[in-house]
mmCIF file with all atom_site columns, C-alpha atoms in Angstrom:
data_model
loop_
_atom_site.group_PDB
_atom_site.id
_atom_site.type_symbol
_atom_site.label_atom_id
_atom_site.label_alt_id
_atom_site.label_comp_id
_atom_site.label_asym_id
_atom_site.label_entity_id
_atom_site.label_seq_id
_atom_site.pdbx_PDB_ins_code
_atom_site.Cartn_x
_atom_site.Cartn_y
_atom_site.Cartn_z
_atom_site.occupancy
_atom_site.B_iso_or_equiv
_atom_site.pdbx_formal_charge
_atom_site.auth_seq_id
_atom_site.auth_comp_id
_atom_site.auth_asym_id
_atom_site.auth_atom_id
_atom_site.pdbx_PDB_model_num
ATOM 1   C CA . UNK Q 1 1   ? -28.798 -35.969 -38.320 1.00 30.00 ? 1   UNK Q CA 1
ATOM 2   C CA . UNK Q 1 2   ? -31.278 -38.802 -38.709 1.00 34.00 ? 2   UNK Q CA 1
ATOM 3   C CA . UNK Q 1 3   ? -34.180 -38.442 -36.248 1.00 33.00 ? 3   UNK Q CA 1
ATOM 4   C CA . UNK Q 1 4   ? -36.607 -41.259 -35.557 1.00 36.00 ? 4   UNK Q CA 1
ATOM 5   C CA . UNK Q 1 5   ? -39.694 -40.667 -33.449 1.00 36.00 ? 5   UNK Q CA 1
ATOM 6   C CA . UNK Q 1 6   ? -41.959 -43.276 -31.954 1.00 40.00 ? 6   UNK Q CA 1
ATOM 7   C CA . UNK Q 1 7   ? -44.318 -43.382 -29.031 1.00 41.00 ? 7   UNK Q CA 1
ATOM 8   C CA . UNK Q 1 8   ? -41.617 -44.609 -26.646 1.00 49.00 ? 8   UNK Q CA 1
ATOM 9   C CA . UNK Q 1 9   ? -38.297 -43.068 -27.656 1.00 48.00 ? 9   UNK Q CA 1
ATOM 10  C CA . UNK Q 1 10  ? -36.267 -40.583 -29.692 1.00 52.00 ? 10  UNK Q CA 1
ATOM 11  C CA . UNK Q 1 11  ? -33.030 -41.743 -31.337 1.00 51.00 ? 11  UNK Q CA 1
ATOM 12  C CA . UNK Q 1 12  ? -30.180 -39.393 -32.095 1.00 64.00 ? 12  UNK Q CA 1
ATOM 13  C CA . UNK Q 1 13  ? -26.893 -40.895 -33.256 1.00 73.00 ? 13  UNK Q CA 1
ATOM 14  C CA . UNK Q 1 14  ? -24.850 -38.640 -30.978 1.00 82.00 ? 14  UNK Q CA 1
ATOM 15  C CA . UNK Q 1 15  ? -26.925 -39.242 -27.825 1.00 92.00 ? 15  UNK Q CA 1
ATOM 16  C CA . UNK Q 1 16  ? -27.037 -42.357 -25.662 1.00 95.00 ? 16  UNK Q CA 1
ATOM 17  C CA . UNK Q 1 17  ? -30.273 -43.594 -24.121 1.00 95.00 ? 17  UNK Q CA 1
ATOM 18  C CA . UNK Q 1 18  ? -31.383 -46.214 -21.608 1.00 95.00 ? 18  UNK Q CA 1
ATOM 19  C CA . UNK Q 1 19  ? -34.806 -47.802 -21.621 1.00 96.00 ? 19  UNK Q CA 1
ATOM 20  C CA . UNK Q 1 20  ? -36.246 -49.650 -18.640 1.00 95.00 ? 20  UNK Q CA 1
ATOM 21  C CA . UNK Q 1 21  ? -38.320 -52.803 -19.251 1.00 94.00 ? 21  UNK Q CA 1
ATOM 22  C CA . UNK Q 1 22  ? -38.013 -52.642 -23.012 1.00 93.00 ? 22  UNK Q CA 1
ATOM 23  C CA . UNK Q 1 23  ? -35.695 -53.527 -25.845 1.00 95.00 ? 23  UNK Q CA 1
ATOM 24  C CA . UNK Q 1 24  ? -34.516 -51.126 -28.507 1.00 95.00 ? 24  UNK Q CA 1
ATOM 25  C CA . UNK Q 1 25  ? -32.021 -52.530 -31.012 1.00 95.00 ? 25  UNK Q CA 1
ATOM 26  C CA . UNK Q 1 26  ? -29.658 -49.606 -31.523 1.00 93.00 ? 26  UNK Q CA 1
ATOM 27  C CA . UNK Q 1 27  ? -25.983 -49.010 -30.761 1.00 92.00 ? 27  UNK Q CA 1
ATOM 28  C CA . UNK Q 1 28  ? -26.808 -45.982 -28.614 1.00 94.00 ? 28  UNK Q CA 1
ATOM 29  C CA . UNK Q 1 29  ? -29.524 -47.588 -26.475 1.00 96.00 ? 29  UNK Q CA 1
ATOM 30  C CA . UNK Q 1 30  ? -28.986 -49.669 -23.340 1.00 96.00 ? 30  UNK Q CA 1
ATOM 31  C CA . UNK Q 1 31  ? -31.987 -51.931 -22.759 1.00 96.00 ? 31  UNK Q CA 1
ATOM 32  C CA . UNK Q 1 32  ? -32.368 -52.464 -19.001 1.00 96.00 ? 32  UNK Q CA 1
ATOM 33  C CA . UNK Q 1 33  ? -34.138 -55.766 -18.445 1.00 96.00 ? 33  UNK Q CA 1
ATOM 34  C CA . UNK Q 1 34  ? -34.810 -57.654 -15.235 1.00 96.00 ? 34  UNK Q CA 1
ATOM 35  C CA . UNK Q 1 35  ? -35.739 -61.141 -14.081 1.00 96.00 ? 35  UNK Q CA 1
ATOM 36  C CA . UNK Q 1 36  ? -38.961 -60.199 -12.310 1.00 97.00 ? 36  UNK Q CA 1
ATOM 37  C CA . UNK Q 1 37  ? -40.065 -63.818 -12.258 1.00 98.00 ? 37  UNK Q CA 1
ATOM 38  C CA . UNK Q 1 38  ? -37.126 -64.769 -10.027 1.00 98.00 ? 38  UNK Q CA 1
ATOM 39  C CA . UNK Q 1 39  ? -37.799 -62.220 -7.289  1.00 98.00 ? 39  UNK Q CA 1
ATOM 40  C CA . UNK Q 1 40  ? -41.496 -63.000 -7.609  1.00 98.00 ? 40  UNK Q CA 1
ATOM 41  C CA . UNK Q 1 41  ? -40.711 -66.687 -7.124  1.00 98.00 ? 41  UNK Q CA 1
ATOM 42  C CA . UNK Q 1 42  ? -39.112 -65.828 -3.779  1.00 98.00 ? 42  UNK Q CA 1
ATOM 43  C CA . UNK Q 1 43  ? -42.068 -63.756 -2.550  1.00 98.00 ? 43  UNK Q CA 1
ATOM 44  C CA . UNK Q 1 44  ? -44.400 -66.517 -3.754  1.00 98.00 ? 44  UNK Q CA 1
ATOM 45  C CA . UNK Q 1 45  ? -42.489 -68.983 -1.575  1.00 98.00 ? 45  UNK Q CA 1
ATOM 46  C CA . UNK Q 1 46  ? -42.657 -66.518 1.336   1.00 98.00 ? 46  UNK Q CA 1
ATOM 47  C CA . UNK Q 1 47  ? -46.407 -66.083 0.805   1.00 98.00 ? 47  UNK Q CA 1
ATOM 48  C CA . UNK Q 1 48  ? -46.998 -69.833 0.834   1.00 98.00 ? 48  UNK Q CA 1
ATOM 49  C CA . UNK Q 1 49  ? -44.910 -70.251 3.992   1.00 98.00 ? 49  UNK Q CA 1
ATOM 50  C CA . UNK Q 1 50  ? -46.780 -67.439 5.774   1.00 98.00 ? 50  UNK Q CA 1
ATOM 51  C CA . UNK Q 1 51  ? -50.270 -68.417 4.585   1.00 98.00 ? 51  UNK Q CA 1
ATOM 52  C CA . UNK Q 1 52  ? -52.424 -70.128 7.178   1.00 98.00 ? 52  UNK Q CA 1
ATOM 53  C CA . UNK Q 1 53  ? -55.289 -70.770 4.739   1.00 98.00 ? 53  UNK Q CA 1
ATOM 54  C CA . UNK Q 1 54  ? -53.382 -72.248 1.788   1.00 98.00 ? 54  UNK Q CA 1
ATOM 55  C CA . UNK Q 1 55  ? -54.961 -69.501 -0.325  1.00 98.00 ? 55  UNK Q CA 1
ATOM 56  C CA . UNK Q 1 56  ? -53.125 -66.441 -1.661  1.00 99.00 ? 56  UNK Q CA 1
ATOM 57  C CA . UNK Q 1 57  ? -53.666 -63.799 -4.341  1.00 98.00 ? 57  UNK Q CA 1
ATOM 58  C CA . UNK Q 1 58  ? -51.953 -61.794 -7.071  1.00 99.00 ? 58  UNK Q CA 1
ATOM 59  C CA . UNK Q 1 59  ? -53.085 -58.420 -8.419  1.00 98.00 ? 59  UNK Q CA 1
ATOM 60  C CA . UNK Q 1 60  ? -51.589 -57.310 -11.720 1.00 98.00 ? 60  UNK Q CA 1
ATOM 61  C CA . UNK Q 1 61  ? -51.931 -53.748 -12.926 1.00 98.00 ? 61  UNK Q CA 1
ATOM 62  C CA . UNK Q 1 62  ? -52.264 -54.485 -16.648 1.00 98.00 ? 62  UNK Q CA 1
ATOM 63  C CA . UNK Q 1 63  ? -52.193 -57.906 -18.314 1.00 98.00 ? 63  UNK Q CA 1
ATOM 64  C CA . UNK Q 1 64  ? -49.035 -57.407 -20.374 1.00 97.00 ? 64  UNK Q CA 1
ATOM 65  C CA . UNK Q 1 65  ? -46.106 -59.803 -20.813 1.00 96.00 ? 65  UNK Q CA 1
ATOM 66  C CA . UNK Q 1 66  ? -43.986 -57.954 -18.258 1.00 96.00 ? 66  UNK Q CA 1
ATOM 67  C CA . UNK Q 1 67  ? -46.586 -58.335 -15.484 1.00 98.00 ? 67  UNK Q CA 1
ATOM 68  C CA . UNK Q 1 68  ? -47.353 -61.920 -16.506 1.00 98.00 ? 68  UNK Q CA 1
ATOM 69  C CA . UNK Q 1 69  ? -43.716 -62.678 -15.564 1.00 98.00 ? 69  UNK Q CA 1
ATOM 70  C CA . UNK Q 1 70  ? -44.407 -61.451 -12.013 1.00 98.00 ? 70  UNK Q CA 1
ATOM 71  C CA . UNK Q 1 71  ? -47.509 -63.638 -11.804 1.00 98.00 ? 71  UNK Q CA 1
ATOM 72  C CA . UNK Q 1 72  ? -45.752 -66.733 -13.184 1.00 98.00 ? 72  UNK Q CA 1
ATOM 73  C CA . UNK Q 1 73  ? -42.847 -66.447 -10.755 1.00 98.00 ? 73  UNK Q CA 1
ATOM 74  C CA . UNK Q 1 74  ? -45.130 -65.812 -7.777  1.00 98.00 ? 74  UNK Q CA 1
ATOM 75  C CA . UNK Q 1 75  ? -47.323 -68.805 -8.560  1.00 98.00 ? 75  UNK Q CA 1
ATOM 76  C CA . UNK Q 1 76  ? -44.341 -71.089 -9.176  1.00 98.00 ? 76  UNK Q CA 1
ATOM 77  C CA . UNK Q 1 77  ? -42.700 -70.043 -5.906  1.00 98.00 ? 77  UNK Q CA 1
ATOM 78  C CA . UNK Q 1 78  ? -45.888 -70.603 -3.930  1.00 98.00 ? 78  UNK Q CA 1
ATOM 79  C CA . UNK Q 1 79  ? -46.462 -74.012 -5.543  1.00 98.00 ? 79  UNK Q CA 1
ATOM 80  C CA . UNK Q 1 80  ? -42.872 -75.041 -4.747  1.00 98.00 ? 80  UNK Q CA 1
ATOM 81  C CA . UNK Q 1 81  ? -43.746 -74.701 -1.055  1.00 98.00 ? 81  UNK Q CA 1
ATOM 82  C CA . UNK Q 1 82  ? -47.338 -75.943 -1.228  1.00 98.00 ? 82  UNK Q CA 1
ATOM 83  C CA . UNK Q 1 83  ? -48.337 -77.691 -4.466  1.00 98.00 ? 83  UNK Q CA 1
ATOM 84  C CA . UNK Q 1 84  ? -52.003 -77.491 -3.424  1.00 98.00 ? 84  UNK Q CA 1
ATOM 85  C CA . UNK Q 1 85  ? -52.061 -73.767 -2.676  1.00 98.00 ? 85  UNK Q CA 1
ATOM 86  C CA . UNK Q 1 86  ? -54.845 -71.744 -4.306  1.00 98.00 ? 86  UNK Q CA 1
ATOM 87  C CA . UNK Q 1 87  ? -53.612 -68.635 -6.116  1.00 98.00 ? 87  UNK Q CA 1
ATOM 88  C CA . UNK Q 1 88  ? -56.283 -66.097 -7.086  1.00 98.00 ? 88  UNK Q CA 1
ATOM 89  C CA . UNK Q 1 89  ? -55.197 -63.887 -9.987  1.00 98.00 ? 89  UNK Q CA 1
ATOM 90  C CA . UNK Q 1 90  ? -56.853 -60.682 -11.135 1.00 98.00 ? 90  UNK Q CA 1
ATOM 91  C CA . UNK Q 1 91  ? -55.732 -57.888 -13.446 1.00 98.00 ? 91  UNK Q CA 1
ATOM 92  C CA . UNK Q 1 92  ? -57.076 -54.362 -13.111 1.00 98.00 ? 92  UNK Q CA 1
ATOM 93  C CA . UNK Q 1 93  ? -57.039 -53.560 -16.826 1.00 98.00 ? 93  UNK Q CA 1
ATOM 94  C CA . UNK Q 1 94  ? -56.126 -54.947 -20.231 1.00 98.00 ? 94  UNK Q CA 1
ATOM 95  C CA . UNK Q 1 95  ? -54.191 -53.182 -23.000 1.00 97.00 ? 95  UNK Q CA 1
ATOM 96  C CA . UNK Q 1 96  ? -54.586 -50.701 -24.503 1.00 97.00 ? 96  UNK Q CA 1
ATOM 97  C CA . UNK Q 1 97  ? -56.009 -49.472 -21.188 1.00 98.00 ? 97  UNK Q CA 1
ATOM 98  C CA . UNK Q 1 98  ? -53.016 -48.924 -18.873 1.00 98.00 ? 98  UNK Q CA 1
ATOM 99  C CA . UNK Q 1 99  ? -55.032 -47.281 -16.086 1.00 98.00 ? 99  UNK Q CA 1
ATOM 100 C CA . UNK Q 1 100 ? -54.492 -50.397 -13.959 1.00 98.00 ? 100 UNK Q CA 1
ATOM 101 C CA . UNK Q 1 101 ? -51.133 -49.007 -12.881 1.00 98.00 ? 101 UNK Q CA 1
ATOM 102 C CA . UNK Q 1 102 ? -52.756 -45.963 -11.272 1.00 98.00 ? 102 UNK Q CA 1
ATOM 103 C CA . UNK Q 1 103 ? -56.055 -47.185 -9.836  1.00 98.00 ? 103 UNK Q CA 1
ATOM 104 C CA . UNK Q 1 104 ? -55.739 -47.889 -6.104  1.00 98.00 ? 104 UNK Q CA 1
ATOM 105 C CA . UNK Q 1 105 ? -59.531 -47.994 -5.730  1.00 98.00 ? 105 UNK Q CA 1
ATOM 106 C CA . UNK Q 1 106 ? -59.809 -50.998 -8.043  1.00 98.00 ? 106 UNK Q CA 1
ATOM 107 C CA . UNK Q 1 107 ? -56.844 -52.711 -6.392  1.00 98.00 ? 107 UNK Q CA 1
ATOM 108 C CA . UNK Q 1 108 ? -58.496 -52.253 -3.000  1.00 98.00 ? 108 UNK Q CA 1
ATOM 109 C CA . UNK Q 1 109 ? -61.765 -53.703 -4.289  1.00 98.00 ? 109 UNK Q CA 1
ATOM 110 C CA . UNK Q 1 110 ? -59.974 -56.722 -5.794  1.00 98.00 ? 110 UNK Q CA 1
ATOM 111 C CA . UNK Q 1 111 ? -57.909 -57.264 -2.632  1.00 98.00 ? 111 UNK Q CA 1
ATOM 112 C CA . UNK Q 1 112 ? -61.009 -57.052 -0.422  1.00 98.00 ? 112 UNK Q CA 1
ATOM 113 C CA . UNK Q 1 113 ? -62.654 -59.693 -2.611  1.00 98.00 ? 113 UNK Q CA 1
ATOM 114 C CA . UNK Q 1 114 ? -59.607 -61.960 -2.384  1.00 98.00 ? 114 UNK Q CA 1
ATOM 115 C CA . UNK Q 1 115 ? -59.364 -61.576 1.391   1.00 98.00 ? 115 UNK Q CA 1
ATOM 116 C CA . UNK Q 1 116 ? -63.107 -62.212 1.765   1.00 98.00 ? 116 UNK Q CA 1
ATOM 117 C CA . UNK Q 1 117 ? -62.680 -65.321 -0.401  1.00 98.00 ? 117 UNK Q CA 1
ATOM 118 C CA . UNK Q 1 118 ? -60.069 -66.803 1.937   1.00 98.00 ? 118 UNK Q CA 1
ATOM 119 C CA . UNK Q 1 119 ? -56.740 -65.470 0.672   1.00 98.00 ? 119 UNK Q CA 1
ATOM 120 C CA . UNK Q 1 120 ? -54.529 -64.305 3.519   1.00 98.00 ? 120 UNK Q CA 1
ATOM 121 C CA . UNK Q 1 121 ? -51.531 -63.026 1.513   1.00 98.00 ? 121 UNK Q CA 1
ATOM 122 C CA . UNK Q 1 122 ? -51.830 -60.896 -1.652  1.00 99.00 ? 122 UNK Q CA 1
ATOM 123 C CA . UNK Q 1 123 ? -48.966 -59.695 -3.861  1.00 98.00 ? 123 UNK Q CA 1
ATOM 124 C CA . UNK Q 1 124 ? -49.287 -56.839 -6.317  1.00 98.00 ? 124 UNK Q CA 1
ATOM 125 C CA . UNK Q 1 125 ? -47.424 -55.873 -9.466  1.00 98.00 ? 125 UNK Q CA 1
ATOM 126 C CA . UNK Q 1 126 ? -49.627 -52.892 -10.135 1.00 98.00 ? 126 UNK Q CA 1
ATOM 127 C CA . UNK Q 1 127 ? -47.558 -49.739 -9.709  1.00 97.00 ? 127 UNK Q CA 1
ATOM 128 C CA . UNK Q 1 128 ? -49.442 -46.940 -7.997  1.00 97.00 ? 128 UNK Q CA 1
ATOM 129 C CA . UNK Q 1 129 ? -52.485 -49.161 -7.536  1.00 98.00 ? 129 UNK Q CA 1
ATOM 130 C CA . UNK Q 1 130 ? -50.651 -51.077 -4.810  1.00 98.00 ? 130 UNK Q CA 1
ATOM 131 C CA . UNK Q 1 131 ? -51.677 -48.554 -2.179  1.00 98.00 ? 131 UNK Q CA 1
ATOM 132 C CA . UNK Q 1 132 ? -55.209 -49.927 -2.485  1.00 98.00 ? 132 UNK Q CA 1
ATOM 133 C CA . UNK Q 1 133 ? -53.961 -53.405 -1.602  1.00 98.00 ? 133 UNK Q CA 1
ATOM 134 C CA . UNK Q 1 134 ? -52.246 -52.058 1.511   1.00 98.00 ? 134 UNK Q CA 1
ATOM 135 C CA . UNK Q 1 135 ? -55.425 -50.279 2.613   1.00 98.00 ? 135 UNK Q CA 1
ATOM 136 C CA . UNK Q 1 136 ? -57.460 -53.461 2.104   1.00 98.00 ? 136 UNK Q CA 1
ATOM 137 C CA . UNK Q 1 137 ? -54.935 -55.470 4.157   1.00 98.00 ? 137 UNK Q CA 1
ATOM 138 C CA . UNK Q 1 138 ? -55.163 -52.919 6.961   1.00 98.00 ? 138 UNK Q CA 1
ATOM 139 C CA . UNK Q 1 139 ? -58.976 -52.807 6.980   1.00 98.00 ? 139 UNK Q CA 1
ATOM 140 C CA . UNK Q 1 140 ? -59.366 -56.589 6.832   1.00 98.00 ? 140 UNK Q CA 1
ATOM 141 C CA . UNK Q 1 141 ? -56.795 -57.072 9.591   1.00 98.00 ? 141 UNK Q CA 1
ATOM 142 C CA . UNK Q 1 142 ? -58.327 -54.437 11.831  1.00 98.00 ? 142 UNK Q CA 1
ATOM 143 C CA . UNK Q 1 143 ? -61.726 -56.079 11.360  1.00 97.00 ? 143 UNK Q CA 1
ATOM 144 C CA . UNK Q 1 144 ? -60.378 -59.227 13.005  1.00 96.00 ? 144 UNK Q CA 1
ATOM 145 C CA . UNK Q 1 145 ? -58.566 -61.425 10.466  1.00 95.00 ? 145 UNK Q CA 1
ATOM 146 C CA . UNK Q 1 146 ? -54.873 -60.570 10.095  1.00 97.00 ? 146 UNK Q CA 1
ATOM 147 C CA . UNK Q 1 147 ? -53.849 -60.701 6.437   1.00 98.00 ? 147 UNK Q CA 1
ATOM 148 C CA . UNK Q 1 148 ? -50.727 -59.696 4.551   1.00 98.00 ? 148 UNK Q CA 1
ATOM 149 C CA . UNK Q 1 149 ? -49.799 -57.653 1.499   1.00 98.00 ? 149 UNK Q CA 1
ATOM 150 C CA . UNK Q 1 150 ? -46.613 -57.947 -0.544  1.00 98.00 ? 150 UNK Q CA 1
ATOM 151 C CA . UNK Q 1 151 ? -45.158 -54.917 -2.303  1.00 98.00 ? 151 UNK Q CA 1
ATOM 152 C CA . UNK Q 1 152 ? -43.136 -54.670 -5.489  1.00 98.00 ? 152 UNK Q CA 1
ATOM 153 C CA . UNK Q 1 153 ? -40.149 -52.965 -7.134  1.00 95.00 ? 153 UNK Q CA 1
ATOM 154 C CA . UNK Q 1 154 ? -38.843 -51.182 -4.039  1.00 94.00 ? 154 UNK Q CA 1
ATOM 155 C CA . UNK Q 1 155 ? -39.162 -51.833 -0.310  1.00 96.00 ? 155 UNK Q CA 1
ATOM 156 C CA . UNK Q 1 156 ? -42.699 -50.543 -0.025  1.00 97.00 ? 156 UNK Q CA 1
ATOM 157 C CA . UNK Q 1 157 ? -42.651 -50.924 3.751   1.00 97.00 ? 157 UNK Q CA 1
ATOM 158 C CA . UNK Q 1 158 ? -40.277 -47.957 3.791   1.00 97.00 ? 158 UNK Q CA 1
ATOM 159 C CA . UNK Q 1 159 ? -42.422 -45.781 1.520   1.00 95.00 ? 159 UNK Q CA 1
ATOM 160 C CA . UNK Q 1 160 ? -45.910 -46.754 2.681   1.00 96.00 ? 160 UNK Q CA 1
ATOM 161 C CA . UNK Q 1 161 ? -47.950 -44.844 5.211   1.00 96.00 ? 161 UNK Q CA 1
ATOM 162 C CA . UNK Q 1 162 ? -47.062 -45.961 8.731   1.00 97.00 ? 162 UNK Q CA 1
ATOM 163 C CA . UNK Q 1 163 ? -50.657 -47.086 9.294   1.00 98.00 ? 163 UNK Q CA 1
ATOM 164 C CA . UNK Q 1 164 ? -50.340 -49.883 6.688   1.00 98.00 ? 164 UNK Q CA 1
ATOM 165 C CA . UNK Q 1 165 ? -46.765 -50.984 7.475   1.00 98.00 ? 165 UNK Q CA 1
ATOM 166 C CA . UNK Q 1 166 ? -47.830 -53.684 9.985   1.00 98.00 ? 166 UNK Q CA 1
ATOM 167 C CA . UNK Q 1 167 ? -49.621 -55.488 7.132   1.00 98.00 ? 167 UNK Q CA 1
ATOM 168 C CA . UNK Q 1 168 ? -46.782 -55.516 4.576   1.00 98.00 ? 168 UNK Q CA 1
ATOM 169 C CA . UNK Q 1 169 ? -45.049 -58.892 4.737   1.00 98.00 ? 169 UNK Q CA 1
ATOM 170 C CA . UNK Q 1 170 ? -42.225 -58.047 2.316   1.00 98.00 ? 170 UNK Q CA 1
ATOM 171 C CA . UNK Q 1 171 ? -41.570 -56.573 -1.127  1.00 98.00 ? 171 UNK Q CA 1
ATOM 172 C CA . UNK Q 1 172 ? -40.005 -57.944 -4.301  1.00 98.00 ? 172 UNK Q CA 1
ATOM 173 C CA . UNK Q 1 173 ? -37.036 -55.665 -4.992  1.00 97.00 ? 173 UNK Q CA 1
ATOM 174 C CA . UNK Q 1 174 ? -36.440 -55.134 -8.698  1.00 95.00 ? 174 UNK Q CA 1
ATOM 175 C CA . UNK Q 1 175 ? -33.433 -52.790 -8.242  1.00 95.00 ? 175 UNK Q CA 1
ATOM 176 C CA . UNK Q 1 176 ? -34.045 -50.489 -11.194 1.00 95.00 ? 176 UNK Q CA 1
ATOM 177 C CA . UNK Q 1 177 ? -32.002 -47.965 -9.202  1.00 94.00 ? 177 UNK Q CA 1
ATOM 178 C CA . UNK Q 1 178 ? -28.871 -50.114 -9.479  1.00 96.00 ? 178 UNK Q CA 1
ATOM 179 C CA . UNK Q 1 179 ? -29.290 -50.623 -13.229 1.00 96.00 ? 179 UNK Q CA 1
ATOM 180 C CA . UNK Q 1 180 ? -29.861 -46.918 -13.889 1.00 95.00 ? 180 UNK Q CA 1
ATOM 181 C CA . UNK Q 1 181 ? -26.908 -45.910 -11.711 1.00 96.00 ? 181 UNK Q CA 1
ATOM 182 C CA . UNK Q 1 182 ? -24.680 -48.387 -13.571 1.00 97.00 ? 182 UNK Q CA 1
ATOM 183 C CA . UNK Q 1 183 ? -25.668 -46.912 -16.949 1.00 96.00 ? 183 UNK Q CA 1
ATOM 184 C CA . UNK Q 1 184 ? -25.057 -43.367 -15.716 1.00 96.00 ? 184 UNK Q CA 1
ATOM 185 C CA . UNK Q 1 185 ? -21.647 -44.350 -14.345 1.00 97.00 ? 185 UNK Q CA 1
ATOM 186 C CA . UNK Q 1 186 ? -20.762 -46.087 -17.625 1.00 96.00 ? 186 UNK Q CA 1
ATOM 187 C CA . UNK Q 1 187 ? -21.782 -42.989 -19.583 1.00 95.00 ? 187 UNK Q CA 1
ATOM 188 C CA . UNK Q 1 188 ? -19.678 -40.751 -17.338 1.00 95.00 ? 188 UNK Q CA 1
ATOM 189 C CA . UNK Q 1 189 ? -16.696 -43.101 -17.687 1.00 96.00 ? 189 UNK Q CA 1
ATOM 190 C CA . UNK Q 1 190 ? -17.057 -43.317 -21.458 1.00 94.00 ? 190 UNK Q CA 1
ATOM 191 C CA . UNK Q 1 191 ? -17.817 -47.064 -21.332 1.00 95.00 ? 191 UNK Q CA 1
ATOM 192 C CA . UNK Q 1 192 ? -21.503 -46.967 -22.333 1.00 95.00 ? 192 UNK Q CA 1
ATOM 193 C CA . UNK Q 1 193 ? -22.597 -50.081 -24.190 1.00 92.00 ? 193 UNK Q CA 1
#
């Protein structure tokens, strides 16, 4: 058996694999890719429609191509509603530092800065750091200026602490669950491609 090891995957000719958000060119690997920019476009439009200041924000976990797609879609959607809208953009970390996906303290600090600067809706594509955005939205709102946060990947209103739910406008649903379930079903049915 030929065994190939890399940082991200192991290939065995008699085993099928699925990879999320990546491409592996092999007959036994299903590459599960998404159109994050499209869902982000929709939440960008929602942010622009909800904004009372004409100023919104985006927090990215790590400045990699995948997260840049979220930013691009969000900005394009917001500009389709209000061509003059201001979109603040900040990334928590740059490769090879991927800590930006697990740093809610930095996300909270960035969100507080955006809210203080006039943004009233902030969207994150920052993984576990997003909890910091929700806390900042709660604190800013409870201090007198109601602001909004937008979640990502799943309906974060349903998974967030109840104390921050009133400040979550919506979430961009990526539906990784559907893609993974489809691959598992295909494998079980013997139709894996």
